[in-house]
Coordinates of C-alpha atoms in Angstrom, one line a residue:
Chain A
M1010 CA 17.3 28.8 -5.6
T1011 CA 18.8 26.1 -7.5
K1012 CA 17.3 23.6 -9.7
P1013 CA 16.2 20.4 -7.9
V1014 CA 18.9 17.4 -8.4
P1015 CA 17.3 13.9 -9.7
M1016 CA 17.0 11.6 -7.0
S1017 CA 15.7 7.6 -7.2
K1018 CA 12.5 7.0 -5.7
E1019 CA 14.7 4.9 -3.1
L1020 CA 16.5 7.4 -1.6
V1021 CA 13.6 9.9 -1.3
A1022 CA 11.5 7.5 0.2
A1023 CA 14.2 6.5 2.8
S1024 CA 15.2 10.3 3.2
S1025 CA 11.4 11.3 4.0
R1026 CA 11.1 10.4 7.9
P1027 CA 14.2 11.7 8.7
M1028 CA 13.2 15.1 6.8
V1029 CA 10.0 15.6 7.9
L1030 CA 10.8 14.3 12.1
S1031 CA 13.7 16.7 11.5
I1032 CA 11.6 19.9 10.4
L1033 CA 8.6 18.7 12.9
A1034 CA 11.6 19.1 15.9
G1035 CA 12.5 22.4 14.9
G1036 CA 8.3 23.0 15.7
E1037 CA 4.9 22.4 14.9
S1038 CA 4.0 22.8 11.3
Y1039 CA 1.3 21.1 8.8
G1040 CA 1.8 20.0 4.8
W1041 CA 2.1 22.9 3.1
E1042 CA 4.8 24.6 5.7
I1043 CA 7.0 21.4 5.5
L1044 CA 7.2 21.0 2.2
Q1045 CA 7.7 25.1 1.5
R1046 CA 10.7 23.9 4.6
V1047 CA 11.9 21.2 2.5
S1048 CA 12.4 23.6 -0.8
L1049 CA 13.8 26.3 1.0
L1050 CA 16.2 24.3 3.7
S1051 CA 17.8 22.6 0.8
N1052 CA 17.6 25.5 -1.6
G1053 CA 15.5 24.2 -4.1
R1054 CA 17.9 21.4 -4.6
V1055 CA 15.5 18.3 -3.2
Q1056 CA 12.3 18.6 -4.5
W1057 CA 9.0 16.5 -3.3
S1058 CA 5.8 16.0 -5.5
D1059 CA 3.2 17.8 -2.8
G1060 CA 0.5 14.9 -2.6
M1061 CA 2.9 12.6 -2.1
L1062 CA 3.6 14.2 1.6
Y1063 CA 0.2 13.2 2.9
P1064 CA 0.7 9.3 2.9
V1065 CA 4.1 10.1 4.7
L1066 CA 2.6 11.8 7.4
R1067 CA 0.0 9.5 7.8
R1068 CA 2.4 6.5 7.6
L1069 CA 4.3 8.7 10.5
E1070 CA 1.0 9.3 12.3
K1071 CA 0.1 5.6 12.3
D1072 CA 3.9 4.2 13.8
G1073 CA 3.1 7.0 16.6
L1074 CA 6.5 9.6 15.7
I1075 CA 4.1 12.2 15.4
A1076 CA 0.8 13.5 16.7
G1077 CA -1.6 15.6 14.4
E1078 CA -4.3 18.0 15.3
W1079 CA -6.4 19.9 13.7
R1080 CA -7.4 23.5 14.6
T1081 CA -8.6 26.5 12.8
A1082 CA -5.5 28.5 11.1
E1083 CA -5.2 32.5 10.3
S1084 CA -6.8 32.0 7.3
G1085 CA -9.9 30.8 9.0
R1086 CA -9.5 27.4 7.5
R1087 CA -9.0 24.3 9.4
R1088 CA -5.6 22.9 8.6
K1089 CA -4.0 19.5 10.5
Y1090 CA -0.9 20.7 12.3
Y1091 CA 1.9 17.8 13.2
R1092 CA 4.0 17.7 16.5
L1093 CA 7.3 15.4 17.5
S1094 CA 6.1 12.9 19.6
E1095 CA 8.5 11.4 22.3
K1096 CA 8.8 8.6 20.2
G1097 CA 9.5 10.4 17.0
R1098 CA 12.2 12.4 19.2
K1099 CA 14.0 9.0 19.5
R1100 CA 13.6 7.7 16.1
L1101 CA 14.9 11.3 14.8
E1102 CA 18.0 10.5 16.6
E1103 CA 18.3 6.8 15.9
D1104 CA 18.0 8.0 11.9
R1105 CA 20.5 11.2 12.5
A1106 CA 23.3 8.5 13.4
G1107 CA 22.7 6.2 10.8
W1108 CA 22.6 9.3 7.7
L1109 CA 25.6 11.0 9.4
A1110 CA 27.4 7.2 9.1
M1111 CA 26.3 6.5 5.6
F1112 CA 27.1 10.7 4.6
G1113 CA 30.9 10.3 6.4
T1114 CA 31.8 7.3 4.8
L1115 CA 30.2 8.5 1.1
S1116 CA 32.0 11.7 1.6
V1117 CA 35.9 9.7 2.6
T1118 CA 35.1 7.0 -0.5
W1119 CA 34.5 10.1 -2.8
G1120 CA 37.4 12.2 -1.5
D1121 CA 35.2 15.2 -0.5
S1122 CA 37.2 17.9 1.3
H1123 CA 34.8 20.0 2.5
V1124 CA 33.5 17.1 4.9
Chain B
M110 CA -16.1 34.4 -12.5
F111 CA -14.5 31.8 -11.6
D112 CA -15.7 29.7 -8.4
L113 CA -13.3 28.5 -6.4
D114 CA -15.6 26.6 -4.1
G115 CA -17.3 24.8 -6.9
A116 CA -14.4 24.0 -8.3
V117 CA -13.0 22.6 -4.7
R118 CA -16.3 20.4 -4.3
A119 CA -15.6 19.1 -7.6
W120 CA -11.9 18.0 -7.3
R121 CA -13.2 16.2 -3.7
R122 CA -15.8 14.5 -5.5
D123 CA -13.0 12.8 -7.6
F124 CA -11.1 12.1 -4.8
A125 CA -13.9 10.6 -2.9
R126 CA -14.3 8.1 -5.4
E127 CA -11.1 6.4 -4.4
R128 CA -11.8 4.7 -1.4
A129 CA -7.9 5.0 0.5
F130 CA -9.1 8.3 1.3
T131 CA -11.0 9.3 4.4
T132 CA -12.8 12.5 5.4
A133 CA -9.9 13.9 7.2
D134 CA -7.2 13.2 4.3
L135 CA -9.7 14.7 1.7
D136 CA -9.9 17.8 4.6
E137 CA -6.3 18.0 4.7
L138 CA -5.4 17.7 1.2
E139 CA -8.0 20.3 0.4
D140 CA -6.5 23.0 2.7
H141 CA -2.8 22.0 0.9
L142 CA -4.9 22.8 -2.6
R143 CA -6.4 25.9 -1.5
A144 CA -3.3 27.0 -0.2
A145 CA -1.5 26.1 -3.8
Y146 CA -4.0 28.0 -5.7
E147 CA -3.3 31.5 -3.4
V148 CA 0.5 31.4 -3.9
E149 CA 0.1 30.3 -7.6
L150 CA -2.2 33.8 -7.8
D151 CA 0.5 35.4 -5.3
L152 CA 3.2 34.5 -8.1
D153 CA 1.5 35.5 -11.4
P154 CA -0.8 38.0 -10.6
G155 CA -2.1 37.8 -14.2
L156 CA -3.0 34.4 -13.8
A157 CA -6.7 33.2 -14.8
P158 CA -8.1 31.9 -11.0
A159 CA -9.0 29.3 -13.3
R160 CA -5.6 28.4 -14.6
A161 CA -4.0 28.8 -10.8
F162 CA -7.2 26.2 -9.4
T163 CA -5.2 23.5 -12.5
C164 CA -1.8 24.2 -11.7
A165 CA -2.4 23.7 -8.2
C166 CA -4.2 20.4 -8.9
E167 CA -1.5 19.5 -11.2
T168 CA 1.3 19.4 -8.1
L169 CA -1.2 18.0 -5.6
G170 CA -1.3 15.4 -8.0
T171 CA -4.4 13.1 -9.3
A172 CA -6.3 11.0 -6.8
T173 CA -5.3 7.5 -8.8
D174 CA -1.8 8.4 -8.3
L175 CA -1.9 9.7 -4.3
S176 CA -4.8 7.0 -3.4
S177 CA -2.2 3.9 -4.4
E178 CA -0.3 5.8 -1.8
F179 CA -2.1 6.4 1.0
A180 CA -3.4 2.4 0.1
K181 CA 0.1 1.5 0.5
V182 CA 0.6 3.1 4.4
E183 CA -2.9 1.4 5.6
G184 CA -1.5 -2.1 3.0
K185 CA -0.5 -4.6 5.7
A186 CA -4.0 -6.7 6.1
W187 CA -3.2 -8.3 2.3
R188 CA 0.0 -9.7 3.8
L189 CA -1.9 -11.0 6.4
L190 CA -4.8 -12.7 4.3
V191 CA -1.4 -14.1 2.3
R192 CA 0.4 -15.5 5.1
T193 CA -3.0 -17.1 7.1
G194 CA -3.5 -18.6 3.8
W195 CA -0.5 -20.0 3.2
A196 CA -0.6 -21.4 6.7
V197 CA -4.0 -22.9 6.3
Y198 CA -3.0 -24.5 3.4
G199 CA -0.1 -26.4 4.7
L200 CA -2.2 -27.5 7.3
A201 CA -4.6 -28.9 4.9
F202 CA -2.2 -31.5 4.2
F203 CA -1.9 -33.2 7.3
L204 CA -5.8 -32.9 8.0
P205 CA -8.2 -35.8 6.7
V206 CA -10.0 -34.8 3.5
A207 CA -12.2 -37.9 2.7
R208 CA -12.2 -41.1 4.0
Y209 CA -10.9 -44.0 1.9
G210 CA -13.0 -45.7 0.1
I211 CA -15.9 -43.9 0.2
T212 CA -14.9 -40.1 -1.7
L213 CA -13.0 -41.3 -4.0
G214 CA -14.4 -44.8 -5.2
Q215 CA -11.4 -46.7 -4.6
G216 CA -13.0 -49.3 -2.6
D217 CA -13.1 -50.4 0.8
V218 CA -9.0 -51.4 0.4
H219 CA -8.5 -49.0 3.5
D220 CA -10.4 -48.0 6.6
G221 CA -10.1 -44.5 7.8
L222 CA -9.4 -40.8 6.7
L223 CA -7.7 -39.5 3.8
P224 CA -4.9 -37.1 5.1
G225 CA -4.0 -34.0 2.4
V226 CA -1.3 -35.3 1.0
E227 CA -2.8 -39.0 -0.1
A228 CA -6.0 -37.4 -1.4
L229 CA -3.6 -35.1 -3.9
L230 CA -1.7 -38.1 -4.9
L231 CA -4.8 -39.8 -5.4
A232 CA -6.6 -36.7 -7.6
L233 CA -3.4 -36.4 -9.6
K234 CA -3.8 -40.5 -10.6
G235 CA -7.3 -39.3 -11.8
A236 CA -9.3 -40.4 -8.9
G237 CA -11.4 -37.6 -9.2
G238 CA -11.5 -37.9 -13.2
I239 CA -10.2 -35.0 -15.5
T240 CA -11.5 -32.3 -13.6
G241 CA -10.1 -33.9 -10.6
I242 CA -6.4 -33.9 -12.5
F243 CA -6.8 -30.0 -13.0
S244 CA -8.3 -29.3 -9.3
A245 CA -5.2 -30.6 -8.3
L246 CA -2.6 -28.6 -10.5
T247 CA -4.3 -25.8 -9.0
N248 CA -1.7 -26.4 -6.5
L249 CA 1.0 -25.4 -8.8
V250 CA -0.8 -21.5 -8.9
M251 CA -0.5 -22.1 -5.6
F252 CA 3.4 -22.1 -5.2
L253 CA 3.5 -19.8 -7.6
T254 CA 2.5 -16.8 -4.9
F255 CA 5.3 -18.1 -3.0
R256 CA 7.9 -16.1 -4.5
R257 CA 8.7 -12.7 -4.7
I258 CA 5.1 -11.9 -4.1
T259 CA 6.4 -8.2 -2.3
E260 CA 8.4 -6.8 -4.9
A261 CA 6.1 -7.7 -7.8
G262 CA 4.5 -5.6 -10.2
R263 CA 0.3 -4.9 -10.2
S264 CA 0.0 -6.7 -13.6
R265 CA 1.7 -10.1 -12.0
V266 CA 0.0 -9.6 -8.4
G267 CA -3.7 -9.5 -10.4
L268 CA -2.9 -11.9 -12.7
L269 CA -1.9 -14.3 -9.9
A270 CA -5.2 -13.4 -7.8
A271 CA -7.5 -13.8 -10.2
L272 CA -5.6 -17.3 -11.3
M273 CA -6.2 -18.2 -7.4
L274 CA -10.1 -17.1 -7.4
A275 CA -10.5 -19.3 -10.3
A276 CA -8.3 -22.2 -9.0
T277 CA -11.3 -21.3 -6.2
V278 CA -14.1 -21.9 -8.3
L279 CA -12.8 -25.5 -9.8
N280 CA -11.8 -26.4 -6.4
L281 CA -15.8 -26.4 -5.3
W282 CA -16.1 -28.8 -7.8
W283 CA -15.8 -31.7 -5.2
L284 CA -18.1 -30.2 -3.2
F285 CA -20.8 -31.8 -6.0
A286 CA -18.1 -34.4 -7.6
V287 CA -18.5 -36.2 -4.0
D288 CA -22.0 -38.3 -3.5
Q289 CA -22.6 -35.9 -0.1
A290 CA -20.8 -33.4 0.9
S291 CA -20.1 -34.9 4.4
D292 CA -17.8 -37.7 2.4
L293 CA -15.3 -34.7 2.5
Y294 CA -13.4 -33.4 6.0
A295 CA -12.2 -29.9 7.5
G296 CA -9.1 -30.9 5.3
Y297 CA -10.9 -30.2 2.0
Y298 CA -12.1 -27.2 3.4
A299 CA -8.7 -25.9 4.4
W300 CA -7.3 -26.3 1.3
L301 CA -10.0 -24.5 -0.3
A302 CA -10.3 -21.7 2.1
S303 CA -6.7 -20.8 1.4
F304 CA -7.2 -20.6 -1.9
E305 CA -9.9 -17.8 -1.4
L306 CA -7.3 -16.4 1.3
V307 CA -4.6 -16.0 -0.3
G308 CA -6.5 -15.0 -3.6
T309 CA -8.5 -12.2 -1.2
G310 CA -5.4 -11.0 -0.2
L311 CA -3.2 -10.3 -3.4
A312 CA -6.2 -8.6 -4.9
L313 CA -6.0 -6.6 -2.5
R314 CA -2.5 -5.8 -2.8
A315 CA -2.8 -5.9 -6.6
R316 CA -5.6 -2.6 -6.1
A317 CA -3.0 -0.6 -4.4
L318 CA -0.2 -1.2 -5.8
P319 CA 0.5 2.0 -8.8
E320 CA -0.2 1.0 -12.3
A321 CA 3.1 2.1 -13.2
T322 CA 6.0 1.7 -11.3
T323 CA 8.6 4.2 -12.9
S324 CA 7.1 7.4 -10.8
A325 CA 10.1 9.4 -9.4
D326 CA 8.3 10.8 -6.8
V327 CA 6.7 8.1 -5.0
I328 CA 7.7 8.8 -1.1
V329 CA 6.3 5.8 0.5
A330 CA 8.4 3.2 -0.2
P331 CA 6.9 -0.3 -1.0

């Protein structure tokens, strides 16, 4: 694991939706696990403040991009699991195209060889 | 011996004070808190349980910080209030406010209803006395709300909300200045209500905004 990369709140805000949708595209998950995956997938470079994920989940759920369901976890605790909705899948495709275009453009501008 | 359930209950009580959280939100955050607590202890078995709980609470964030983020998700009502207020305000200028000669005591020069625009000009000329002039000047506060409200910080929006609500109270004065309330027409009430609507909308907005806007870990876009 490497150290978290400093990021503006605008960047974190803009990337939170595609990040959550992408993780849920790989199967249902819950808050704690989503945060662990963000940290793991980014090798610790992307570090979200724990509590701030929940308002994001609430907004995505309100917008119908993800669906939440309460179930009892193995630990015996009630836990809210989220899965991607059909609308969320479509939005993820749009987000993906946008981010790839942005990433590709920036990479070329910066002269990165490993694009 | 550390009482985890007791500590969780105290934490919930603290969070429940913020109106932005529903019971389901608190259940979900509690699940996270308990998971974080267990991980803290797993990572460092020598850690005092009370300390592990404090660490878990800290990583989750304070009730105030989180509630403002949750409130943002719900925060569309303020926009509707402010926009309705603006629309009603605009309308008030074309609706009859008073009757010539009666309400403002200008003599029977005209006979008919006085629309908002003319009533405003008369009030600015002093037809309603000094209080009337102040009341007419509250329109300037309304104009201030037209500018960049969405980007404004909490203190600015809060100040505008307070000014708008103070203006509403001042503008009630006309009800007592006229001989009888029936001398005032729809335009006046629309004008009065527009201040109340915009003021309330801005107050809601101010409450949902964070105290400081510099927090680097705010995820939800404004």
